[in-house]
Each structure stands twice: as structure tokens, then as C-alpha cells.
């Protein structure tokens, strides 16, 4: 199943790490550490092989993919030997990246996006394309009446210069071009009733949003522990320090607020109440693509005894996110292939603020994901065989 992955923000750290990782897996140069779909419980012949993944995308910045990869290697995000070993493959990806279209009317921008997606699919003889948004976090948009239903949105796009936030314009373009959509950011993306209606009309799946890679991943493990032990969490506060492009973007207050809200949501959904406290995000240029989080949790136990715990998380955001981008693209492409449409709540395991109906605690999300993959296997087999027969090692997918 030849599958295109169209990356919004294709020259950013997460996108380039994803590309280098997929190319290295294809060449057998690395192990699939961090790729959830390579665990025994989730390995599936229905998923597209790494050899069948074709990358393209949009970006505002002109830095070539290979130069970004070299910078990431210098920063310790990925091994320099991989960049040296994959020059032709990285050049091929660079040839599939397009500048972000510009026009006075957003409808014309969307039309250009659709044309880029359609040409990408035709040029590479792809069975289907998944758009994955890994661009900078957007501020939450102001309410607009056109967001309520598709007819109103189409009318507004025909008469107004700008209607949708960029992430939602990309989702609109993806659905219009017959592509599924994954939002790895906390931006609005497909989370509008009008876009849900468009995806349903076109029979397309979508997933999101805000990939769960670091501090929030730890929260999603610890919060069920407190809930299942009937311990009352009184406060949960955290400080996140990060650099790189993501950190610079989150220095902007509106984008910072959107990200912080997404990071806190898991607590209310898992505990059943919202403890006091918040998450603060600070930009520290010197730490680059690495980030550090400090969390303080206070809680009470039997007889109201006051207790506390603290933890520190230090990780490389791009290296944590990239394998999940590949997992999500492969899973969403297979969901599309097997006829699923609408929000994929079964992929809640991957997100801080998941779309669709699904469980909130990580163990339940894992069980749901395993069942989902088993069902994809069964559906693919019923359609006439697996998408990638006979895969026996990670390099084969």
C-alpha cells in the first residue's frame, strides 16, 4: 500500500526527524525503538511498510531537509551517520516539499493546497495520502458562525478573505483532496463541526490532537494511579522549559495558552475533577530541541494525611514525537483503507486531547488501541489480504 505522508511543517525538527527515521528503518540502519506499531501486540501486516512511505509537504522556511538534518545531528537529536548514509533519499524528499501557497483569498490558498496534494498523489502513484500537521502551535481562533456547519463555511470561504485558522484550512484541503488528516499539534485543525461534516461526507478518517510525548505522558500514567487508589489529588503544577522552534513559538502568549490548556486536560478527564495548579511553559533557547519538566503533586490519603510527590522529565521532543508521527500515519492510512471515517477515538493513546469517543486513562487507551489494530487486521483480510504481505523485520515495515 503505497502511502504518502504530507507533512505540514516539513522542514521542522519533528518532521525531519520522522523522515530520517523512516528512511533509516527502510534501509535497516536502525532499530524501531519508540515506534509503538512495532511492538508485538501492534505489529500488523495490514499497515503500510516503511518501504511504501513517500514523504512530501509544505513549509514556510527554505532550509533544505538535509541541512536541517545536519543541524539536528549536530544538536544530538539524531545520529550524524544517518545523514551521511541517506543523501539521495533526503534529496528525493526535498524535491517533494512545496512552499506554502499565498493569495489574497483563503479559498484560493486552499485550492492551491488541494492541487499540491493531488499532484503529489498522482506523481508518486500513491494509494492514499495522510496529511500530518507538525507545524507551530496556533492561538485558539475567535468564534465564527461559519464553523458550525459545512454550508455556512463554504459560503464564508466564497465571500470572505480569511475564515479558517491555518491548521483548519489544511484540514479542509486534505478532506477536499480525499486525504485523511492527523493533527499532532494543539491547534484547531479538524476540530470544527463544519470540518467534521466534510470528513463524514467524504468518508475520511482523522485524528488528533497534540501528541503525548513527555510530561503529559507521565501525567496520563500517574493520574490513573491516584484515581484507582482513591487518593485525592489536591494540586498538580508543572514548569516546562524548552528551546528550539517550538519553544520560540510558545513564547507567544496566545500559542502558549493553547498548549498549556491541552496539557492540563488529561487530569480532569482521568481524575474526574480538576485539581488546583497549572502548567507553565518557558522558552530557554540554549537547550534547543531538548526539554525539561518539573512537576509537583500534592495529595491526601486516608484520614486526610497530606503527601506529595515530585518528578523531573528530561527528553528530546523530536526524538519522542517522530516515531509516533510514523505510527499515526500508518494507522490512519489503514483506517482509511478499511473504510473508516470520522474521528479515530481509538488513537487516543497518542494524544493529550484526543478527538472522538475513547477512554482517558493510558491503560484503557492501550487496550483500545490493541483491539483497534486487531480489527484493522481482520477488515484488511476480509478485503482480500494484507496490505504488506510477509513482513518479517522492522526494515521491511
CSV table of C-alpha atoms in Angstrom, one decimal:
chain,number,residue,atom,x,y,z
A,1,UNK,CA,0.0,0.0,0.0
A,2,UNK,CA,2.0,3.0,-1.3
A,3,UNK,CA,1.2,5.7,1.2
A,4,UNK,CA,2.0,9.4,1.1
A,5,UNK,CA,2.7,11.3,4.3
A,6,UNK,CA,2.2,15.0,3.6
A,7,UNK,CA,3.9,17.0,6.5
A,8,UNK,CA,2.7,20.5,7.3
A,9,UNK,CA,5.9,22.0,8.6
A,10,UNK,CA,8.0,19.6,6.6
A,11,UNK,CA,11.4,21.2,7.3
A,12,UNK,CA,10.8,21.4,11.1
A,13,UNK,CA,12.5,19.3,13.7
A,14,UNK,CA,9.8,16.8,14.2
A,15,UNK,CA,9.1,16.3,10.5
A,16,UNK,CA,12.8,15.9,9.5
A,17,UNK,CA,13.4,13.5,12.4
A,18,UNK,CA,10.4,11.5,11.2
A,19,UNK,CA,11.7,11.4,7.7
A,20,UNK,CA,15.3,10.4,8.6
A,21,UNK,CA,13.9,7.8,10.9
A,22,UNK,CA,11.6,6.3,8.3
A,23,UNK,CA,14.4,6.2,5.7
A,24,UNK,CA,16.8,4.7,8.2
A,25,UNK,CA,14.3,2.0,9.1
A,26,UNK,CA,13.7,1.3,5.5
A,27,UNK,CA,17.5,0.8,4.9
A,28,UNK,CA,17.9,-1.3,8.0
A,29,UNK,CA,20.2,1.2,9.7
A,30,UNK,CA,18.4,1.5,13.0
A,31,UNK,CA,16.0,-0.4,15.3
A,32,UNK,CA,12.4,0.7,15.6
A,33,UNK,CA,12.8,1.9,19.2
A,34,UNK,CA,9.9,4.3,20.1
A,35,UNK,CA,7.6,3.0,17.2
A,36,UNK,CA,4.6,1.7,19.0
A,37,UNK,CA,3.4,-0.2,16.0
A,38,UNK,CA,6.5,-2.3,16.1
A,39,UNK,CA,5.6,-3.8,19.5
A,40,UNK,CA,4.4,-7.4,19.2
A,41,UNK,CA,0.8,-6.5,20.3
A,42,UNK,CA,0.5,-4.0,17.5
A,43,UNK,CA,2.6,-5.3,14.6
A,44,UNK,CA,0.3,-5.8,11.7
A,45,UNK,CA,0.7,-6.8,8.1
A,46,UNK,CA,-2.2,-4.5,7.3
A,47,UNK,CA,-0.1,-1.4,8.0
A,48,UNK,CA,1.9,0.1,5.1
A,49,UNK,CA,5.6,-0.9,5.2
A,50,UNK,CA,8.2,1.8,5.7
A,51,UNK,CA,9.4,1.0,2.2
A,52,UNK,CA,6.0,2.1,0.9
A,53,UNK,CA,6.0,5.5,2.6
A,54,UNK,CA,6.6,8.6,0.4
A,55,UNK,CA,7.1,12.0,2.0
A,56,UNK,CA,6.2,15.4,0.9
A,57,UNK,CA,4.9,18.6,2.5
A,58,UNK,CA,4.7,22.3,2.9
A,59,UNK,CA,6.9,24.7,4.8
A,60,UNK,CA,7.5,28.4,5.0
A,61,UNK,CA,11.2,28.2,5.6
A,62,UNK,CA,13.6,27.5,2.8
A,63,UNK,CA,16.3,25.5,4.7
A,64,UNK,CA,16.7,22.2,2.8
A,65,UNK,CA,15.9,19.0,4.6
A,66,UNK,CA,19.5,17.7,4.5
A,67,UNK,CA,20.7,20.9,6.1
A,68,UNK,CA,18.1,20.7,8.8
A,69,UNK,CA,19.1,17.0,9.4
A,70,UNK,CA,22.7,18.1,9.7
A,71,UNK,CA,21.7,20.7,12.3
A,72,UNK,CA,19.7,18.1,14.3
A,73,UNK,CA,22.7,15.7,14.2
A,74,UNK,CA,25.0,18.5,15.5
A,75,UNK,CA,22.5,19.1,18.3
A,76,UNK,CA,22.5,15.4,19.3
A,77,UNK,CA,18.9,14.8,18.2
A,78,UNK,CA,19.8,12.1,15.6
A,79,UNK,CA,23.0,10.3,14.6
A,80,UNK,CA,25.2,12.1,12.1
A,81,UNK,CA,25.9,8.7,10.4
A,82,UNK,CA,22.3,8.5,9.2
A,83,UNK,CA,22.5,11.9,7.4
A,84,UNK,CA,25.7,10.8,5.7
A,85,UNK,CA,24.2,7.5,4.7
A,86,UNK,CA,21.0,8.9,3.2
A,87,UNK,CA,21.9,11.8,0.9
A,88,UNK,CA,19.9,10.7,-2.2
A,89,UNK,CA,16.9,9.7,-0.1
A,90,UNK,CA,16.8,13.1,1.7
A,91,UNK,CA,17.2,14.9,-1.7
A,92,UNK,CA,14.2,13.0,-3.0
A,93,UNK,CA,12.1,14.2,0.0
A,94,UNK,CA,13.3,17.7,-0.6
A,95,UNK,CA,12.0,17.6,-4.1
A,96,UNK,CA,8.5,16.8,-2.8
A,97,UNK,CA,8.3,19.8,-0.5
A,98,UNK,CA,6.4,22.8,-1.7
A,99,UNK,CA,6.3,26.4,-0.5
A,100,UNK,CA,3.2,27.4,1.4
A,101,UNK,CA,0.8,29.0,-1.1
A,102,UNK,CA,-0.2,32.6,-0.7
A,103,UNK,CA,-3.2,34.5,-2.1
A,104,UNK,CA,-5.5,37.3,-1.1
A,105,UNK,CA,-8.4,34.9,-0.6
A,106,UNK,CA,-8.1,31.8,1.6
A,107,UNK,CA,-10.3,29.9,-0.8
A,108,UNK,CA,-7.5,30.3,-3.4
A,109,UNK,CA,-4.9,29.2,-0.9
A,110,UNK,CA,-7.0,26.1,-0.2
A,111,UNK,CA,-7.3,25.4,-3.9
A,112,UNK,CA,-3.6,25.5,-4.3
A,113,UNK,CA,-3.1,23.1,-1.3
A,114,UNK,CA,-5.6,20.7,-2.9
A,115,UNK,CA,-3.6,20.9,-6.2
A,116,UNK,CA,-0.3,20.1,-4.4
A,117,UNK,CA,-1.8,17.1,-2.6
A,118,UNK,CA,-3.5,15.8,-5.8
A,119,UNK,CA,-0.3,16.2,-7.8
A,120,UNK,CA,1.8,14.5,-5.1
A,121,UNK,CA,-0.6,11.5,-5.1
A,122,UNK,CA,-0.6,11.2,-8.9
A,123,UNK,CA,3.1,11.8,-9.4
A,124,UNK,CA,4.1,9.1,-6.9
A,125,UNK,CA,1.3,6.7,-7.8
A,126,UNK,CA,0.1,6.6,-4.2
A,127,UNK,CA,-2.9,4.6,-3.0
A,128,UNK,CA,-3.7,7.2,-0.4
A,129,UNK,CA,-2.3,10.2,1.4
A,130,UNK,CA,-2.3,11.1,5.1
A,131,UNK,CA,-1.7,14.8,6.0
A,132,UNK,CA,0.1,15.2,9.3
A,133,UNK,CA,0.3,18.6,10.9
A,134,UNK,CA,3.6,19.1,12.8
A,135,UNK,CA,3.8,22.9,12.3
A,136,UNK,CA,3.9,25.5,15.0
A,137,UNK,CA,1.1,25.8,17.6
A,138,UNK,CA,-1.5,28.3,16.7
A,139,UNK,CA,-3.5,30.5,19.1
A,140,UNK,CA,-7.1,29.4,19.6
A,141,UNK,CA,-9.3,31.2,16.9
A,142,UNK,CA,-12.1,33.6,17.7
A,143,UNK,CA,-15.5,32.1,17.2
A,144,UNK,CA,-17.0,32.3,13.7
A,145,UNK,CA,-20.6,31.4,12.7
A,146,UNK,CA,-19.2,29.6,9.7
A,147,UNK,CA,-17.6,27.0,11.9
A,148,UNK,CA,-21.0,25.5,12.8
A,149,UNK,CA,-21.8,23.7,9.6
A,150,UNK,CA,-20.3,23.0,6.2
A,151,UNK,CA,-22.8,25.0,4.1
A,152,UNK,CA,-22.0,28.1,6.2
A,153,UNK,CA,-18.3,27.5,5.9
A,154,UNK,CA,-18.4,27.1,2.1
A,155,UNK,CA,-20.4,30.3,1.8
A,156,UNK,CA,-18.0,32.2,4.0
A,157,UNK,CA,-15.0,31.0,2.1
A,158,UNK,CA,-16.6,32.2,-1.1
A,159,UNK,CA,-17.1,35.7,0.2
A,160,UNK,CA,-14.5,36.4,2.9
A,161,UNK,CA,-10.8,36.9,2.6
A,162,UNK,CA,-9.9,34.7,5.6
A,163,UNK,CA,-12.2,32.4,7.6
A,164,UNK,CA,-10.2,29.4,9.0
A,165,UNK,CA,-7.0,29.2,11.1
A,166,UNK,CA,-4.2,27.7,9.0
A,167,UNK,CA,-4.4,24.3,10.6
A,168,UNK,CA,-8.1,24.1,9.7
A,169,UNK,CA,-7.5,25.3,6.2
A,170,UNK,CA,-5.1,22.5,5.8
A,171,UNK,CA,-7.7,20.0,7.2
A,172,UNK,CA,-10.2,21.4,4.8
A,173,UNK,CA,-7.8,21.0,1.9
A,174,UNK,CA,-6.9,17.4,3.0
A,175,UNK,CA,-10.6,16.3,3.1
A,176,UNK,CA,-11.3,18.0,-0.2
A,177,UNK,CA,-8.4,16.2,-1.8
A,178,UNK,CA,-9.5,12.8,-0.4
A,179,UNK,CA,-6.8,12.6,2.2
A,180,UNK,CA,-7.0,11.7,5.9
A,181,UNK,CA,-5.7,14.1,8.5
A,182,UNK,CA,-3.7,13.9,11.7
A,183,UNK,CA,-3.1,16.9,13.9
A,184,UNK,CA,0.0,16.3,16.1
A,185,UNK,CA,-0.3,19.9,17.5
A,186,UNK,CA,-2.8,21.5,19.9
A,187,UNK,CA,-4.0,23.8,17.0
A,188,UNK,CA,-7.7,23.7,16.0
A,189,UNK,CA,-7.2,21.5,12.9
A,190,UNK,CA,-10.3,19.4,12.2
A,191,UNK,CA,-11.9,20.2,15.5
A,192,UNK,CA,-14.7,22.2,13.9
A,193,UNK,CA,-18.3,20.9,13.3
A,194,UNK,CA,-18.1,22.1,9.7
A,195,UNK,CA,-14.9,20.1,9.1
A,196,UNK,CA,-16.4,17.0,10.8
A,197,UNK,CA,-19.3,17.3,8.4
A,198,UNK,CA,-16.9,17.5,5.4
A,199,UNK,CA,-14.9,14.5,6.6
A,200,UNK,CA,-18.1,12.5,7.1
A,201,UNK,CA,-19.3,13.5,3.6
A,202,UNK,CA,-16.1,12.3,2.0
A,203,UNK,CA,-15.8,9.2,4.2
A,204,UNK,CA,-12.4,10.2,5.6
A,205,UNK,CA,-10.8,9.4,9.0
A,206,UNK,CA,-8.9,12.0,11.1
A,207,UNK,CA,-7.1,12.0,14.4
A,208,UNK,CA,-5.6,14.4,16.9
A,209,UNK,CA,-4.7,16.3,18.7
A,210,UNK,CA,-1.5,17.3,20.4
A,211,UNK,CA,0.9,14.4,20.6
A,212,UNK,CA,1.5,13.0,24.0
A,213,UNK,CA,5.3,12.7,24.3
A,214,UNK,CA,6.7,13.9,27.6
A,215,UNK,CA,5.3,15.4,30.8
A,216,UNK,CA,1.7,14.8,29.8
A,217,UNK,CA,2.6,11.1,29.0
A,218,UNK,CA,3.8,10.8,32.6
A,219,UNK,CA,0.6,12.5,33.9
A,220,UNK,CA,-1.5,10.1,31.9
A,221,UNK,CA,0.3,7.2,33.7
A,222,UNK,CA,0.3,8.7,37.2
A,223,UNK,CA,-3.3,10.2,37.2
A,224,UNK,CA,-5.0,6.7,36.9
A,225,UNK,CA,-2.8,5.5,39.8
A,226,UNK,CA,-4.2,8.2,42.1
A,227,UNK,CA,-7.7,7.6,40.8
A,228,UNK,CA,-7.6,3.8,41.3
A,229,UNK,CA,-6.1,4.1,44.8
A,230,UNK,CA,-8.8,6.6,45.7
A,231,UNK,CA,-6.2,9.2,46.7
A,232,UNK,CA,-7.3,12.8,46.4
A,233,UNK,CA,-5.0,15.0,44.2
A,234,UNK,CA,-5.1,18.5,45.7
A,235,UNK,CA,-2.7,20.3,43.4
A,236,UNK,CA,-0.7,19.5,40.3
A,237,UNK,CA,1.6,22.1,38.9
A,238,UNK,CA,4.4,21.9,36.4
A,239,UNK,CA,7.1,24.0,34.7
A,240,UNK,CA,8.2,23.2,31.2
A,241,UNK,CA,11.5,24.6,29.8
A,242,UNK,CA,12.1,24.1,26.1
A,243,UNK,CA,14.1,25.6,23.3
A,244,UNK,CA,14.1,25.1,19.5
A,245,UNK,CA,11.4,26.4,17.2
A,246,UNK,CA,8.6,25.0,19.3
A,247,UNK,CA,9.9,26.8,22.3
A,248,UNK,CA,10.3,30.1,20.4
A,249,UNK,CA,6.7,29.8,19.1
A,250,UNK,CA,5.3,29.1,22.5
A,251,UNK,CA,6.9,32.3,23.8
A,252,UNK,CA,4.0,34.0,22.1
A,253,UNK,CA,1.2,34.2,24.8
A,254,UNK,CA,-1.8,33.0,22.8
A,255,UNK,CA,0.0,29.9,21.5
A,256,UNK,CA,1.4,29.3,25.0
A,257,UNK,CA,-2.2,29.4,26.4
A,258,UNK,CA,-3.4,26.9,23.8
A,259,UNK,CA,-0.6,24.5,24.6
A,260,UNK,CA,-1.0,24.8,28.3
A,261,UNK,CA,-4.7,24.1,28.2
A,262,UNK,CA,-4.1,20.9,26.2
A,263,UNK,CA,-1.5,19.7,28.7
A,264,UNK,CA,-3.8,20.1,31.7
A,265,UNK,CA,-6.9,18.5,30.1
A,266,UNK,CA,-5.8,14.9,30.9
A,267,UNK,CA,-6.1,15.5,34.6
A,268,UNK,CA,-9.7,16.4,34.7
A,269,UNK,CA,-10.7,13.7,32.3
A,270,UNK,CA,-8.8,11.0,34.2
A,271,UNK,CA,-9.4,12.1,37.8
A,272,UNK,CA,-13.0,13.2,37.3
A,273,UNK,CA,-12.2,16.6,38.8
A,274,UNK,CA,-9.7,19.4,38.2
A,275,UNK,CA,-7.1,19.9,40.9
A,276,UNK,CA,-5.6,23.3,41.6
A,277,UNK,CA,-2.5,24.2,39.7
A,278,UNK,CA,-1.4,24.9,36.2
A,279,UNK,CA,1.4,24.2,33.7
A,280,UNK,CA,3.8,27.0,32.8
A,281,UNK,CA,5.8,26.9,29.6
A,282,UNK,CA,9.1,28.9,29.3
A,283,UNK,CA,11.4,29.3,26.3
A,284,UNK,CA,15.1,28.6,27.0
A,285,UNK,CA,17.0,29.0,23.7
A,286,UNK,CA,20.1,27.3,25.0
A,287,UNK,CA,18.6,23.8,25.5
A,288,UNK,CA,17.5,23.5,21.8
A,289,UNK,CA,15.3,20.5,20.9
A,290,UNK,CA,15.5,19.1,24.4
A,291,UNK,CA,13.1,20.0,27.2
A,292,UNK,CA,12.9,19.6,30.9
A,293,UNK,CA,9.7,19.5,33.0
A,294,UNK,CA,9.4,19.7,36.8
A,295,UNK,CA,6.1,18.7,38.4
A,296,UNK,CA,4.8,18.9,42.0
A,297,UNK,CA,1.8,16.9,43.0
A,298,UNK,CA,0.2,17.2,46.5
A,299,UNK,CA,-2.4,14.7,47.5
A,300,UNK,CA,-4.3,13.4,50.6
A,301,UNK,CA,-4.8,9.9,51.7
A,302,UNK,CA,-6.6,8.0,54.5
A,303,UNK,CA,-7.7,10.3,57.3
A,304,UNK,CA,-6.7,13.3,55.2
A,305,UNK,CA,-2.9,12.7,55.6
A,306,UNK,CA,-1.1,15.2,53.4
A,307,UNK,CA,1.5,13.8,51.0
A,308,UNK,CA,3.4,14.9,47.9
A,309,UNK,CA,5.5,13.7,45.0
A,310,UNK,CA,7.8,15.4,42.5
A,311,UNK,CA,9.2,14.2,39.2
A,312,UNK,CA,11.5,15.6,36.6
A,313,UNK,CA,11.3,14.7,32.9
A,314,UNK,CA,14.2,15.5,30.5
A,315,UNK,CA,13.8,14.4,26.9
A,316,UNK,CA,14.3,15.2,23.3
A,317,UNK,CA,10.9,16.2,21.9
A,318,UNK,CA,11.7,15.5,18.3
A,319,UNK,CA,13.0,12.0,19.0
A,320,UNK,CA,10.0,11.2,21.2
A,321,UNK,CA,7.5,12.6,18.7
A,322,UNK,CA,8.9,11.3,15.4
A,323,UNK,CA,8.1,7.6,15.8
A,324,UNK,CA,4.6,8.5,16.9
A,325,UNK,CA,4.1,10.5,13.7
A,326,UNK,CA,5.1,7.4,11.7
A,327,UNK,CA,2.8,5.2,13.8
A,328,UNK,CA,-0.2,7.6,13.4
A,329,UNK,CA,0.3,7.9,9.6
A,330,UNK,CA,0.4,4.1,9.2
A,331,UNK,CA,-2.6,3.5,11.4
A,332,UNK,CA,-4.7,6.3,9.8
A,333,UNK,CA,-3.9,5.2,6.3
A,334,UNK,CA,-5.0,1.7,7.2
A,335,UNK,CA,-8.2,3.0,8.8
A,336,UNK,CA,-8.9,4.9,5.6
A,337,UNK,CA,-8.2,1.8,3.5
A,338,UNK,CA,-10.6,-0.3,5.6
A,339,UNK,CA,-13.4,2.2,5.2
A,340,UNK,CA,-13.4,4.1,8.4
A,341,UNK,CA,-14.4,7.7,8.5
A,342,UNK,CA,-14.7,10.4,11.2
A,343,UNK,CA,-12.6,11.0,14.3
A,344,UNK,CA,-10.5,8.0,15.3
A,345,UNK,CA,-11.1,7.9,19.1
A,346,UNK,CA,-9.2,4.6,19.1
A,347,UNK,CA,-6.0,6.5,18.7
A,348,UNK,CA,-6.4,8.4,22.0
A,349,UNK,CA,-3.3,6.7,23.3
A,350,UNK,CA,-1.2,9.1,21.3
A,351,UNK,CA,-2.8,12.4,22.2
A,352,UNK,CA,-3.1,14.8,25.1
A,353,UNK,CA,-6.5,16.0,23.9
A,354,UNK,CA,-7.9,13.2,21.7
A,355,UNK,CA,-10.7,13.6,19.3
A,356,UNK,CA,-13.7,11.3,19.2
A,357,UNK,CA,-15.0,8.9,21.9
A,358,UNK,CA,-12.5,7.0,23.8
A,359,UNK,CA,-11.1,6.2,27.2
A,360,UNK,CA,-9.0,8.7,29.2
A,361,UNK,CA,-6.5,6.6,31.2
A,362,UNK,CA,-3.4,5.2,29.4
A,363,UNK,CA,-4.0,1.5,30.2
A,364,UNK,CA,-7.5,1.7,28.8
A,365,UNK,CA,-6.3,3.6,25.8
A,366,UNK,CA,-3.7,1.0,25.2
A,367,UNK,CA,-6.2,-1.8,25.3
A,368,UNK,CA,-8.5,0.1,22.9
A,369,UNK,CA,-5.6,0.6,20.5
A,370,UNK,CA,-4.7,-3.1,20.6
A,371,UNK,CA,-8.3,-4.0,19.8
A,372,UNK,CA,-8.4,-1.4,17.0
A,373,UNK,CA,-5.3,-2.9,15.3
A,374,UNK,CA,-6.7,-6.4,15.6
A,375,UNK,CA,-9.9,-5.2,13.9
A,376,UNK,CA,-7.9,-3.4,11.2
A,377,UNK,CA,-6.2,-6.7,10.5
A,378,UNK,CA,-9.5,-8.6,10.2
A,379,UNK,CA,-11.0,-5.9,8.0
A,380,UNK,CA,-8.0,-5.8,5.7
A,381,UNK,CA,-8.0,-9.6,5.4
A,382,UNK,CA,-11.7,-9.6,4.5
A,383,UNK,CA,-10.9,-7.1,1.8
A,384,UNK,CA,-8.6,-9.5,0.1
A,385,UNK,CA,-5.3,-9.9,2.0
A,386,UNK,CA,-2.9,-7.8,4.0
A,387,UNK,CA,-1.5,-4.6,2.6
A,388,UNK,CA,2.1,-5.6,3.0
A,389,UNK,CA,2.5,-9.4,3.0
A,390,UNK,CA,5.3,-11.3,4.6
A,391,UNK,CA,7.0,-8.5,6.6
A,392,UNK,CA,9.5,-10.3,8.8
A,393,UNK,CA,11.7,-7.5,10.2
A,394,UNK,CA,11.4,-3.8,11.1
A,395,UNK,CA,13.3,-2.6,8.0
A,396,UNK,CA,10.5,-4.2,5.9
A,397,UNK,CA,7.9,-2.3,7.9
